[in-house]
Amino acid sequence: MQNALSYDVKFVGGVGEARARLLTRELDIRTVGDLLYHIPYRYIDRRRIYSIGEVDESLESTLIQIRGRITGISYSGTGRKQRFMASVSDTSGSTELLWFQGIKWIEKRVEVGREYIIFGRPSFYRGTFNMIHPEIETVEQALSRKAESGFQGIYPSTEKLSHGIGTKAMSTIMTNAWQIAKDGIEETLPEAIRRRNALMPLREALYNIHFPQSPELLRQAQYRLKFDELLGVQLTIQSRRSARMARGDGFMMPRVGELFNGFYREKLPFPLTGAQQRVIKEIRSDMISGRQMNRLLQGDVGSGKTMVALMSMLLAVDNGYQACIMAPTEILARQHYAGMVRMTEGMPLNIGILTGSSRSRERREALEGAASGKIDILIGTHALIEDKVVFKQLGYVVIDEQHRFGVEQRARLWTKNERPPHVLVMTATPIPRTLAMTLYGDLDVSVIDELPPGRQPIRTYRYTDASRLKMFGFLREEIRKHRQVYIVYPLIKESEKMDYKDLHDGFESISRDFPLPEYRITVCHGKMKPEDKEAAMAQFKRGEADILIATSVIEVGVDVPNATVMVIESAERFGLSQLHQLRGRVGRGDGQSYCILMSGDKLSREARSRLDAMCQTNDGFQLAELDLKLRGAGDVHGTQQSGEAFDLRIANLAADTQIMQLTRDEAVALLAKDRTLSLPENSGLRRLKERYASHEKMDFSQIS
Ligand code: ADP
Ligand code: MG
């Protein structure tokens, strides 16, 4: 017998051909099973009936029920402006119901003198309220309808769908779907897991998620379904990981050779921090494990990730392999190139560079050198991904500031070899634990949790335009101490012109406010030619400019230790992790550094929390957690593409950390015993895994 869950949704009572098409088009619901996993995002207590007199502005736009008698009806306007009004009263007061559409339909159903249950959202105007397009039914109808539950689920909908299927219709459809589905629901979890985690059976959970029998049962149902969802995700991720571990096709790099040792003895400009040493050891143990390394290196801005990258690349070269490092911007790639060439001067090491704006000679040298094996380390931007770039023996890939790259871009570096190289993905944007477990669950994680010695915490202040002169005064003082200053303007894709204008207006006002010839100002923005950008950066870096006015092109990686002040204009237009990244441009030397957030007076609550958080902490991890809370997982920097990857319906990556941890542990244990989930008792789990593997929009095994 065909399982009831796979029946076409059109056979559910109340659906039919037209609504089925609508459900499929708008919500991708095709079967009874799909419908069953369409989960309410909110519930209202249908037993609760408000008296008209108690409805106040705190209930603006929330769905409520009132019960009252229609005392009169009226029409106004004509044609498309026509509307239909009904007055309704109970013992405590009266209100108006309004319809702008479907008047022919509703006027037949509203009878003066009759009592109705009215269900809708009050909107207030000058202290009184009305209800626009409420759903209504007679008290007799309401009583005769045998509700499954006193709580009515409110389902996610779309503009188009809500016209075709209202709240009430959706409830009816769900009730009918349940009748078809209830005996076809198969448990997904083995008894032991259910018991260990005190989870209610799946059937009960699905029933209570649609028709809660009590608030407590609803809570348990939600917990159970979140658990299923996250377990499905973890099974997908962890089975990839164990497959990678089992493959054993990682390049062996056992030698610690002349390059690494020579560099360590003679070139290292400072002692490594304990954290840097530890991470290098972790990378090295991966290199001799026989397994391909997939490692995420998290370290706050300024923690010295570049040195880890360089030294681990030297290890790869010591073993006869080539290495490459991909940076997100031209500026950053050039900076890495200059820095690494300088630090390894005199060593038998060939470093090349390739970016989108490499001129013919540089390009030719890079391409030929990579292909022939003459180049040991190739540094570059996205240009490294191009098909033309072929390596003789690429063994090690570093991706800097990974959040700036799309998943696909990263994946393409991977395919440059038949055997995958070891991959180190570096990020200064701390990824909250839950996200890391989901999005990068297949990666091993290293953390640099220690800043180089002598750094003083950056002091962050928030100023409005009224304090602009004070801010300029402060900049003067710092420049007098021979410190350098960044002033950054937002760059928003949609309105590059406007940003450009902001930046230029800013430049002019600063030139006006700093009329003294001894202030040297330089400008750097995305519209400039790469060589001009680079020249401006180089000038600033050499200390030949006191102020660098820039758009957020300088957000990542730029390293000028003498710069101690970061002024961020229109700071409210930046996201939290972007602000933190920008702030990380200062505080890189031993001078006290400052970050000044300029903003307008009128800020949204969210913008205000962001700026306040910046003033309160320098801890990137704390900021990342907060960012996740404020913006939701889908939107956290660098996870835009990845946040929705698993199409979670009920679990929330920000809130459900604990369930995530539990499911991860269960998944690891399950796969250790039954790697392919082929034991009979695990057949439900296999379905669970497939459900989320198919929802997954990208293949994360290819990230790195
Ligand atoms: P990030 O982790 O943000 O990429 P960088 O690698 O750019 O940080 O390093 C920031 C600054 O700290 C650089 O100027 C670098 O030379 C310096 N640095 C790195 N490691 C150390 C260390 N162990 N001791 C002192 N300074 C260091
Ligand atoms: Mg860096």
XYZ file of C-alpha atoms and ligand atoms in Angstrom:
732
model
C 0.000 0.000 0.000
C 1.184 3.456 -0.817
C 1.949 5.445 2.307
C -0.691 8.054 3.004
C 1.990 10.665 3.462
C 2.876 10.511 -0.190
C -0.693 11.210 -1.399
C -1.109 14.235 -3.582
C -2.175 17.191 -1.494
C -5.090 17.895 -3.836
C -6.966 14.941 -2.333
C -7.078 16.548 1.097
C -10.567 17.841 1.912
C -10.707 21.594 1.359
C -7.777 21.672 -1.076
C -8.684 20.596 -4.624
C -6.875 21.340 -7.864
C -6.626 25.131 -7.646
C -5.507 25.340 -4.046
C -3.101 22.443 -4.595
C -1.417 24.412 -7.371
C -1.230 27.406 -5.084
C 0.317 25.369 -2.260
C 2.876 23.877 -4.590
C 3.806 27.152 -6.209
C 3.963 29.213 -3.053
C 5.259 26.749 -0.470
C 6.498 23.761 -2.428
C 3.889 21.584 -0.743
C 3.004 18.610 -2.962
C 2.053 15.764 -0.698
C 0.165 15.144 2.510
C 3.540 14.606 4.143
C 4.764 18.023 2.986
C 1.641 19.527 4.463
C 2.232 17.772 7.741
C 5.671 19.351 7.964
C 4.254 22.795 7.284
C 4.544 23.974 10.844
C 2.794 26.851 12.588
C 5.053 29.685 13.618
C 2.584 30.921 16.208
C -0.518 29.831 18.049
C -3.494 31.659 19.307
C -5.692 30.548 22.094
C -9.101 30.175 20.484
C -10.734 29.689 23.818
C -9.848 33.251 24.653
C -12.501 35.735 23.610
C -11.824 39.412 24.238
C -14.552 41.776 25.177
C -14.531 44.797 22.909
C -13.945 47.107 25.847
C -10.705 45.427 26.876
C -9.044 45.647 23.449
C -6.342 48.268 23.762
C -3.348 49.395 21.750
C -1.128 46.689 23.177
C -3.093 44.316 20.944
C -2.511 46.338 17.766
C -2.115 43.910 14.853
C -2.282 40.737 16.932
C -4.846 38.125 16.023
C -7.689 38.107 18.540
C -11.283 36.957 18.795
C -14.277 38.960 19.826
C -17.881 37.887 20.120
C -20.670 40.312 19.352
C -23.913 41.134 17.624
C -24.023 42.985 14.317
C -25.956 46.195 14.921
C -25.843 47.717 11.468
C -24.197 47.669 8.070
C -23.294 50.402 5.613
C -21.543 50.977 2.303
C -19.380 53.831 1.158
C -17.544 54.736 -2.017
C -18.187 53.241 -5.426
C -16.410 50.969 -7.871
C -12.940 50.041 -6.766
C -13.098 52.400 -3.812
C -16.175 50.714 -2.473
C -16.176 49.422 1.055
C -18.502 47.527 3.311
C -18.753 48.182 7.010
C -20.464 46.356 9.826
C -20.864 47.636 13.356
C -20.597 45.085 16.082
C -21.253 45.356 19.828
C -21.030 43.339 22.952
C -21.918 44.410 26.482
C -18.639 46.286 26.878
C -18.592 48.396 23.712
C -18.718 48.444 19.963
C -16.413 48.522 16.980
C -16.390 48.535 13.180
C -15.514 45.727 10.774
C -14.314 46.759 7.318
C -14.024 45.057 3.954
C -12.522 46.520 0.798
C -12.587 43.334 -1.214
C -14.904 40.368 -1.651
C -17.839 42.550 -0.668
C -20.358 40.505 -2.651
C -19.324 37.440 -0.744
C -19.227 38.903 2.727
C -22.426 40.982 2.543
C -24.444 37.786 2.126
C -22.923 36.392 5.282
C -23.406 39.314 7.610
C -26.857 39.506 9.072
C -27.931 42.381 11.287
C -29.054 41.239 14.711
C -27.110 37.998 14.660
C -24.245 37.032 16.954
C -20.828 36.203 15.497
C -17.348 35.130 16.503
C -14.981 37.576 14.826
C -11.384 36.797 14.298
C -8.871 39.380 13.118
C -6.307 42.048 13.922
C -7.386 45.305 15.509
C -5.932 48.459 13.993
C -6.040 51.621 15.969
C -6.762 55.132 14.889
C -6.891 57.937 17.427
C -7.570 55.622 20.311
C -10.406 53.621 18.722
C -10.001 50.452 16.764
C -11.530 48.654 13.853
C -10.838 45.324 12.181
C -10.063 45.061 8.495
C -11.014 41.887 6.643
C -11.658 39.787 9.762
C -12.833 36.212 9.470
C -16.294 35.736 10.872
C -18.596 32.860 11.673
C -21.863 32.602 13.477
C -21.791 31.418 17.053
C -23.752 28.331 15.971
C -21.154 27.536 13.322
C -18.344 27.991 15.796
C -19.985 25.706 18.310
C -20.794 23.003 15.780
C -17.237 22.956 14.496
C -15.438 20.376 16.546
C -11.983 21.827 16.931
C -9.054 19.462 17.414
C -7.519 21.891 19.824
C -8.209 25.081 21.660
C -5.048 26.506 20.145
C -5.071 27.432 16.529
C -1.871 27.273 14.578
C -0.959 30.247 12.449
C 0.961 28.997 9.451
C 3.643 30.721 7.459
C 2.031 32.035 4.335
C 2.691 34.290 1.406
C 0.824 37.264 0.062
C -0.694 35.216 -2.766
C -1.449 32.215 -0.629
C -3.219 34.188 2.065
C -5.791 35.361 -0.489
C -6.520 31.802 -1.572
C -6.258 30.073 1.801
C -6.957 32.074 4.956
C -6.185 31.136 8.527
C -9.432 29.306 9.020
C -9.220 27.422 5.733
C -5.693 26.339 6.565
C -6.859 24.950 9.900
C -9.592 22.981 8.193
C -7.141 21.623 5.631
C -4.738 20.561 8.365
C -7.502 18.836 10.263
C -8.431 16.881 7.144
C -4.809 16.128 6.309
C -4.309 14.736 9.770
C -7.165 12.280 9.274
C -5.460 10.931 6.166
C -1.944 10.950 7.571
C -2.255 9.892 11.160
C -1.943 6.167 10.623
C 0.848 6.488 8.083
C 3.351 8.278 10.320
C 6.375 6.122 10.950
C 8.667 6.755 13.865
C 12.086 8.006 12.769
C 14.067 7.532 15.969
C 15.212 4.299 17.583
C 13.649 3.711 20.959
C 16.966 4.167 22.774
C 17.553 7.657 21.429
C 13.995 8.642 22.217
C 14.279 7.421 25.738
C 17.721 8.890 26.359
C 16.580 12.309 25.251
C 13.070 12.126 26.706
C 11.427 12.725 23.343
C 7.752 12.169 22.604
C 6.868 9.833 19.714
C 6.836 11.434 16.287
C 3.138 10.885 15.756
C 2.285 12.620 18.992
C 4.664 15.431 18.177
C 3.118 16.062 14.780
C -0.349 15.971 16.278
C 0.525 18.454 18.980
C 2.433 20.746 16.695
C -0.740 21.276 14.662
C -3.319 20.773 17.379
C -1.685 21.459 20.746
C -3.528 19.744 23.535
C -1.798 21.879 26.125
C 1.064 24.378 26.227
C 3.305 21.734 27.788
C 2.581 19.182 25.080
C 3.222 21.847 22.478
C 6.609 22.543 24.017
C 7.486 18.860 23.940
C 6.303 18.564 20.347
C 8.481 21.472 19.290
C 11.450 20.028 21.083
C 10.981 16.654 19.424
C 10.681 18.115 15.919
C 13.685 20.363 16.411
C 15.620 17.357 17.526
C 14.660 15.447 14.374
C 15.602 18.351 12.181
C 18.982 18.952 13.740
C 19.746 15.256 13.933
C 19.061 15.020 10.209
C 21.494 17.857 9.604
C 24.144 16.371 11.858
C 23.854 12.925 10.293
C 24.459 14.501 6.911
C 27.479 16.457 8.058
C 29.015 13.793 10.233
C 28.713 11.054 7.655
C 30.604 13.227 5.200
C 33.225 13.761 7.770
C 33.641 10.108 8.544
C 33.818 9.345 4.826
C 36.653 11.842 4.493
C 38.420 10.361 7.481
C 38.093 6.901 6.034
C 39.447 7.843 2.628
C 43.024 8.306 3.728
C 44.120 10.071 0.571
C 45.759 13.091 2.206
C 49.167 14.165 0.971
C 51.904 13.116 3.380
C 54.129 15.965 4.480
C 56.385 14.463 7.136
C 59.466 16.641 6.683
C 60.263 19.697 8.725
C 62.880 20.986 6.346
C 65.295 23.792 5.649
C 62.693 26.397 4.786
C 60.678 26.001 7.941
C 63.686 25.635 10.212
C 65.666 28.388 8.504
C 62.737 30.751 8.761
C 62.150 29.850 12.375
C 65.793 30.375 13.320
C 66.706 33.416 11.292
C 63.699 35.266 9.975
C 60.913 35.140 12.498
C 60.474 38.795 13.521
C 58.933 38.016 16.906
C 58.398 35.023 19.178
C 55.233 33.153 18.253
C 52.390 33.321 20.715
C 51.453 30.107 22.459
C 48.278 29.954 20.393
C 50.170 30.340 17.116
C 52.520 27.529 18.100
C 49.650 25.278 19.040
C 47.840 25.852 15.755
C 50.969 25.176 13.712
C 51.323 21.895 15.593
C 47.706 21.012 14.872
C 48.208 21.656 11.191
C 51.384 19.650 11.169
C 49.742 16.659 12.759
C 47.077 16.763 10.035
C 49.815 16.849 7.424
C 51.275 13.593 8.638
C 47.983 11.844 9.370
C 47.443 10.479 5.872
C 44.062 12.183 5.868
C 43.215 15.265 3.952
C 43.123 18.288 6.219
C 40.020 20.443 6.316
C 40.694 22.966 9.008
C 39.006 26.177 10.010
C 41.287 28.635 11.773
C 39.444 31.199 13.788
C 41.350 34.041 15.315
C 40.194 37.494 16.113
C 41.446 40.401 14.044
C 45.104 41.025 14.714
C 45.747 37.646 16.306
C 48.462 36.786 13.781
C 46.878 34.318 11.403
C 49.118 35.381 8.526
C 52.194 34.034 10.246
C 50.499 30.681 10.767
C 49.607 30.637 7.083
C 53.150 31.422 5.995
C 54.857 28.916 8.251
C 52.489 26.116 7.353
C 52.987 26.877 3.661
C 56.721 26.589 4.233
C 56.129 23.111 5.630
C 54.270 22.118 2.471
C 57.070 23.474 0.283
C 59.648 21.675 2.418
C 57.884 18.480 1.385
C 58.052 19.219 -2.312
C 54.527 20.579 -2.744
C 53.264 23.904 -3.942
C 51.037 26.060 -1.769
C 48.704 28.901 -2.502
C 46.851 31.484 -0.501
C 43.721 33.190 -1.701
C 42.714 36.559 -0.286
C 39.407 38.318 -0.826
C 40.715 41.642 -2.076
C 43.447 42.923 -4.322
C 44.805 45.097 -1.526
C 45.046 42.208 0.837
C 46.662 39.892 -1.698
C 49.270 42.528 -2.510
C 49.887 43.097 1.171
C 50.410 39.379 1.777
C 52.726 39.243 -1.201
C 54.843 42.193 -0.091
C 54.965 40.942 3.487
C 55.855 37.359 2.663
C 58.488 38.336 0.093
C 60.050 40.665 2.649
C 60.000 38.135 5.464
C 61.536 35.355 3.406
C 64.156 37.471 1.670
C 67.287 35.528 0.831
C 65.620 32.167 1.245
C 65.455 29.639 -1.611
C 61.755 30.234 -2.099
C 59.817 31.433 -5.097
C 56.688 33.450 -4.421
C 54.335 34.557 -7.179
C 51.256 36.723 -7.321
C 48.158 36.619 -9.466
C 45.201 38.945 -9.235
C 42.512 40.171 -11.576
C 44.608 43.177 -12.410
C 47.931 41.409 -12.874
C 49.598 42.817 -15.997
C 50.775 40.492 -18.705
C 54.232 39.808 -17.357
C 53.154 39.160 -13.798
C 50.323 37.011 -15.090
C 52.571 35.018 -17.389
C 55.109 34.408 -14.633
C 52.404 33.258 -12.262
C 50.727 30.912 -14.730
C 53.951 29.432 -16.070
C 55.511 29.199 -12.650
C 52.508 27.419 -11.156
C 52.345 24.943 -14.021
C 56.065 24.208 -14.151
C 56.497 24.035 -10.419
C 58.914 26.951 -10.389
C 56.645 28.911 -8.090
C 56.464 27.465 -4.575
C 53.849 29.770 -3.146
C 51.266 31.524 -5.248
C 49.400 34.398 -3.634
C 46.294 35.822 -5.195
C 42.650 36.741 -5.297
C 39.722 35.044 -7.017
C 41.933 35.004 -10.075
C 43.510 31.837 -8.635
C 40.308 29.960 -9.302
C 40.329 30.525 -13.045
C 40.692 27.415 -15.137
C 43.875 28.768 -16.670
C 45.621 28.409 -13.340
C 47.156 24.948 -13.258
C 49.559 23.695 -10.628
C 52.242 21.086 -10.983
C 51.806 19.733 -7.502
C 49.411 21.741 -5.341
C 49.467 20.255 -1.869
C 48.243 23.002 0.401
C 45.662 25.743 0.073
C 45.041 28.608 2.478
C 41.911 30.679 2.168
C 42.117 33.955 4.024
C 39.049 35.689 5.404
C 36.900 32.895 4.069
C 33.616 34.634 4.738
C 34.253 36.854 1.793
C 34.177 34.008 -0.670
C 31.174 32.180 -1.972
C 30.982 28.501 -1.339
C 31.351 27.698 -5.004
C 34.408 29.849 -5.424
C 36.110 27.993 -2.646
C 35.069 24.659 -4.040
C 36.754 25.347 -7.330
C 40.197 25.686 -5.795
C 39.702 22.237 -4.451
C 39.223 20.671 -7.838
C 42.583 21.825 -9.149
C 43.984 18.456 -8.239
C 42.816 14.957 -8.638
C 43.654 14.435 -5.003
C 42.390 17.204 -2.770
C 45.092 19.372 -1.177
C 45.129 20.123 2.526
C 42.961 23.137 3.151
C 43.223 25.805 5.814
C 40.330 28.241 5.947
C 41.088 31.322 8.029
C 38.545 33.708 9.425
C 38.568 36.660 11.749
C 34.818 36.712 11.837
C 34.158 34.416 14.717
C 31.426 32.010 13.909
C 29.118 31.270 16.796
C 29.428 27.722 18.004
C 26.071 26.538 16.735
C 26.738 27.865 13.290
C 30.197 26.419 13.223
C 28.788 23.050 14.170
C 26.278 23.209 11.359
C 27.940 25.030 8.559
C 31.434 23.847 9.187
C 30.648 20.640 10.970
C 32.879 18.800 8.580
C 35.841 20.969 9.446
C 38.246 20.659 12.315
C 38.522 23.895 14.158
C 41.608 25.633 15.487
C 41.359 28.788 17.502
C 43.913 31.508 18.142
C 42.633 32.820 21.423
C 45.567 34.972 22.354
C 46.694 38.290 20.952
C 50.385 39.120 20.511
C 51.797 40.673 23.674
C 51.628 44.392 24.372
C 48.330 45.078 22.703
C 46.070 47.456 24.555
C 42.337 47.052 24.215
C 40.861 49.482 21.720
C 38.635 52.146 23.220
C 35.416 52.605 21.329
C 33.152 55.663 21.473
C 29.895 56.611 19.859
C 29.462 60.189 18.597
C 26.670 61.943 16.777
C 27.107 64.740 14.255
C 26.782 67.305 17.016
C 30.187 66.201 18.319
C 31.921 66.300 14.966
C 34.181 69.213 15.902
C 35.229 67.460 19.063
C 36.067 64.416 16.970
C 38.187 66.476 14.592
C 39.969 67.992 17.570
C 40.777 64.536 18.810
C 42.131 63.484 15.418
C 44.421 66.524 15.427
C 45.856 65.515 18.775
C 46.546 61.986 17.626
C 48.145 63.128 14.399
C 50.314 65.488 16.394
C 51.604 62.367 18.145
C 52.509 61.072 14.676
C 49.702 58.583 14.686
C 47.645 57.793 11.614
C 43.907 57.812 11.150
C 41.383 55.922 9.060
C 38.056 57.462 8.162
C 35.693 54.958 6.614
C 32.459 55.516 4.735
C 29.903 52.839 4.046
C 29.744 51.203 0.709
C 26.419 49.724 -0.125
C 26.041 47.930 -3.398
C 22.630 49.341 -4.255
C 23.790 52.900 -4.169
C 27.411 53.062 -4.995
C 26.937 56.497 -6.457
C 25.608 57.837 -3.236
C 28.385 56.297 -1.200
C 30.863 57.760 -3.552
C 29.251 61.118 -2.991
C 29.325 60.616 0.775
C 32.962 59.853 0.589
C 33.708 62.889 -1.531
C 31.652 65.223 0.607
C 33.478 63.785 3.560
C 36.776 64.336 1.887
C 35.926 67.958 1.186
C 34.715 68.663 4.675
C 37.807 67.099 6.112
C 40.038 69.057 3.796
C 38.201 72.151 5.039
C 38.498 71.209 8.682
C 42.121 70.298 8.336
C 43.323 73.337 6.510
C 46.873 73.011 7.705
C 49.250 71.848 5.035
C 50.988 69.443 7.362
C 48.025 67.065 7.283
C 48.404 64.699 4.430
C 45.245 63.015 3.274
C 44.818 60.167 0.853
C 41.743 58.450 -0.538
C 40.972 54.858 -1.403
C 37.686 53.511 -2.697
C 36.301 50.740 -4.833
C 35.882 52.846 -7.971
C 39.589 53.594 -8.260
C 41.899 51.698 -10.561
C 43.665 48.898 -8.712
C 47.082 50.503 -9.098
C 45.780 53.808 -7.719
C 44.192 52.043 -4.797
C 47.378 50.235 -4.119
C 49.429 53.427 -4.400
C 47.152 55.153 -1.890
C 47.425 52.232 0.522
C 51.163 52.048 0.117
C 51.504 55.744 0.795
C 49.512 55.376 3.986
C 51.441 52.312 4.997
C 54.772 54.080 4.537
C 53.488 56.808 6.842
C 53.366 59.375 4.067
C 49.747 60.185 4.757
C 48.186 61.017 8.114
C 44.625 60.256 7.146
C 43.274 57.570 4.883
C 39.744 58.184 3.746
C 38.283 54.983 2.450
C 35.191 52.951 1.811
C 34.927 49.571 3.418
C 37.357 48.147 0.867
C 39.818 48.275 3.721
C 37.605 46.181 5.921
C 39.679 43.065 5.876
C 43.258 42.395 6.658
C 44.957 45.707 6.041
C 47.845 46.032 8.443
C 49.285 49.414 9.406
C 50.461 49.181 13.006
C 51.026 52.938 13.358
C 47.366 53.706 12.657
C 45.595 54.207 15.973
C 42.283 55.817 15.159
C 39.420 54.342 13.184
C 36.559 56.689 12.506
C 33.528 54.968 11.024
C 31.040 57.302 9.399
C 27.339 56.346 9.322
C 28.281 53.454 11.536
C 24.634 52.450 11.830
C 24.775 51.303 8.227
C 27.326 48.596 8.982
C 26.665 45.164 10.390
C 28.193 44.169 13.670
C 30.887 41.905 12.353
C 31.818 44.449 9.713
C 32.230 47.071 12.425
C 34.389 44.684 14.380
C 36.489 43.972 11.310
C 36.957 47.658 10.648
C 37.894 48.306 14.242
C 40.460 45.559 13.907
C 42.433 47.776 11.514
C 43.700 49.667 14.568
C 45.177 48.366 17.782
C 47.811 46.445 15.833
C 50.829 48.153 17.334
C 51.622 49.056 20.916
C 49.947 52.495 20.974
C 46.555 53.041 22.594
C 44.010 52.843 19.796
C 40.543 54.274 19.388
C 37.479 53.532 17.350
C 34.945 56.310 16.872
C 31.501 55.389 15.630
C 29.767 58.356 14.013
C 26.024 58.037 13.611
C 22.843 60.052 13.210
C 20.631 60.870 16.208
C 17.729 58.731 15.118
C 18.632 55.084 15.222
C 16.571 51.954 15.082
C 16.638 49.902 18.223
C 18.692 47.254 16.480
C 21.262 49.758 15.237
C 21.557 51.184 18.716
C 22.183 47.752 20.244
C 24.851 47.127 17.657
C 26.722 50.335 18.385
C 26.354 49.916 22.130
C 27.715 46.387 21.913
C 30.730 47.712 20.028
C 31.426 50.190 22.819
C 31.093 47.504 25.471
C 33.290 44.730 24.172
C 36.271 43.977 21.990
C 35.548 40.275 22.026
C 34.734 39.081 18.530
C 33.053 35.909 19.744
C 30.667 37.783 21.982
C 29.845 40.143 19.153
C 29.227 37.257 16.796
C 26.792 35.628 19.214
C 24.982 38.899 19.577
C 24.937 39.415 15.844
C 23.345 36.036 15.410
C 20.647 36.954 17.912
C 19.981 40.344 16.371
C 19.895 39.279 12.795
C 19.119 35.590 12.726
C 21.339 32.935 11.351
C 20.652 33.483 7.703
C 22.151 36.881 7.763
C 25.293 36.591 9.785
C 28.253 37.840 7.893
C 29.536 35.286 5.497
C 26.790 32.853 6.108
C 24.231 34.509 3.901
C 24.512 31.723 1.411
C 25.007 29.052 3.990
C 22.413 29.998 6.597
C 19.515 28.680 4.624
C 21.430 25.746 3.320
C 19.563 23.279 5.446
C 16.122 24.781 5.116
C 15.310 24.435 8.786
C 11.572 24.628 9.511
C 11.477 24.713 13.235
C 14.933 24.644 14.761
C 16.740 27.925 15.165
C 20.497 27.976 14.899
C 20.778 30.881 17.281
C 18.536 29.528 19.994
C 18.881 25.775 19.851
C 22.524 25.353 20.697
C 21.841 22.716 23.271
C 19.821 20.474 20.956
C 22.489 20.961 18.329
C 25.099 19.638 20.714
C 22.963 16.650 21.711
C 22.194 15.707 18.131
C 25.793 16.053 17.136
C 26.860 13.618 19.821
C 24.078 11.205 18.873
C 25.035 11.423 15.208
C 28.696 10.730 15.910
C 27.834 7.742 18.085
C 25.316 6.356 15.594
C 27.687 6.597 12.663
C 30.502 5.018 14.623
C 28.365 1.886 14.956
C 26.567 1.988 11.633
C 28.324 4.255 9.169
C 25.797 3.867 6.376
C 22.767 3.611 8.665
C 21.871 0.297 7.127
C 20.866 -1.580 10.288
C 17.114 -2.190 10.315
C 16.562 -0.198 13.517
C 18.168 2.797 11.829
C 15.935 2.898 8.776
C 13.997 5.851 10.165
C 17.233 7.715 10.694
C 18.218 7.072 7.123
C 14.988 8.717 6.004
C 15.695 11.608 8.317
C 19.135 12.054 6.888
C 17.867 11.893 3.337
C 15.241 14.483 4.090
C 17.924 16.975 5.051
C 20.482 15.919 2.538
C 17.974 16.669 -0.177
C 17.043 19.973 1.346
C 20.605 21.001 1.524
C 21.126 23.394 -1.305
C 24.880 23.149 -1.450
C 27.363 20.439 -0.987
C 29.405 21.376 1.996
C 31.955 18.693 1.519
C 33.154 20.909 -1.247
C 33.652 24.003 0.848
C 37.208 23.227 1.368
P 45.158 38.648 11.444
O 45.018 37.468 12.320
O 44.084 39.661 11.672
O 45.324 38.291 9.989
P 47.858 39.536 11.182
O 48.392 38.234 10.771
O 47.679 40.571 10.118
O 46.484 39.368 11.938
O 48.760 40.085 12.362
C 48.502 41.315 12.985
C 49.771 41.988 13.389
O 50.372 41.303 14.465
C 50.807 42.044 12.299
O 51.413 43.308 12.326
C 51.775 40.939 12.666
O 53.053 41.189 12.200
C 51.721 40.998 14.179
N 52.041 39.729 14.849
C 51.618 38.490 14.467
N 52.072 37.556 15.313
C 52.786 38.202 16.267
C 53.510 37.780 17.432
N 53.593 36.505 17.775
N 54.109 38.737 18.172
C 54.034 40.030 17.832
N 53.376 40.499 16.742
C 52.754 39.594 15.966
Mg 44.533 38.609 8.180
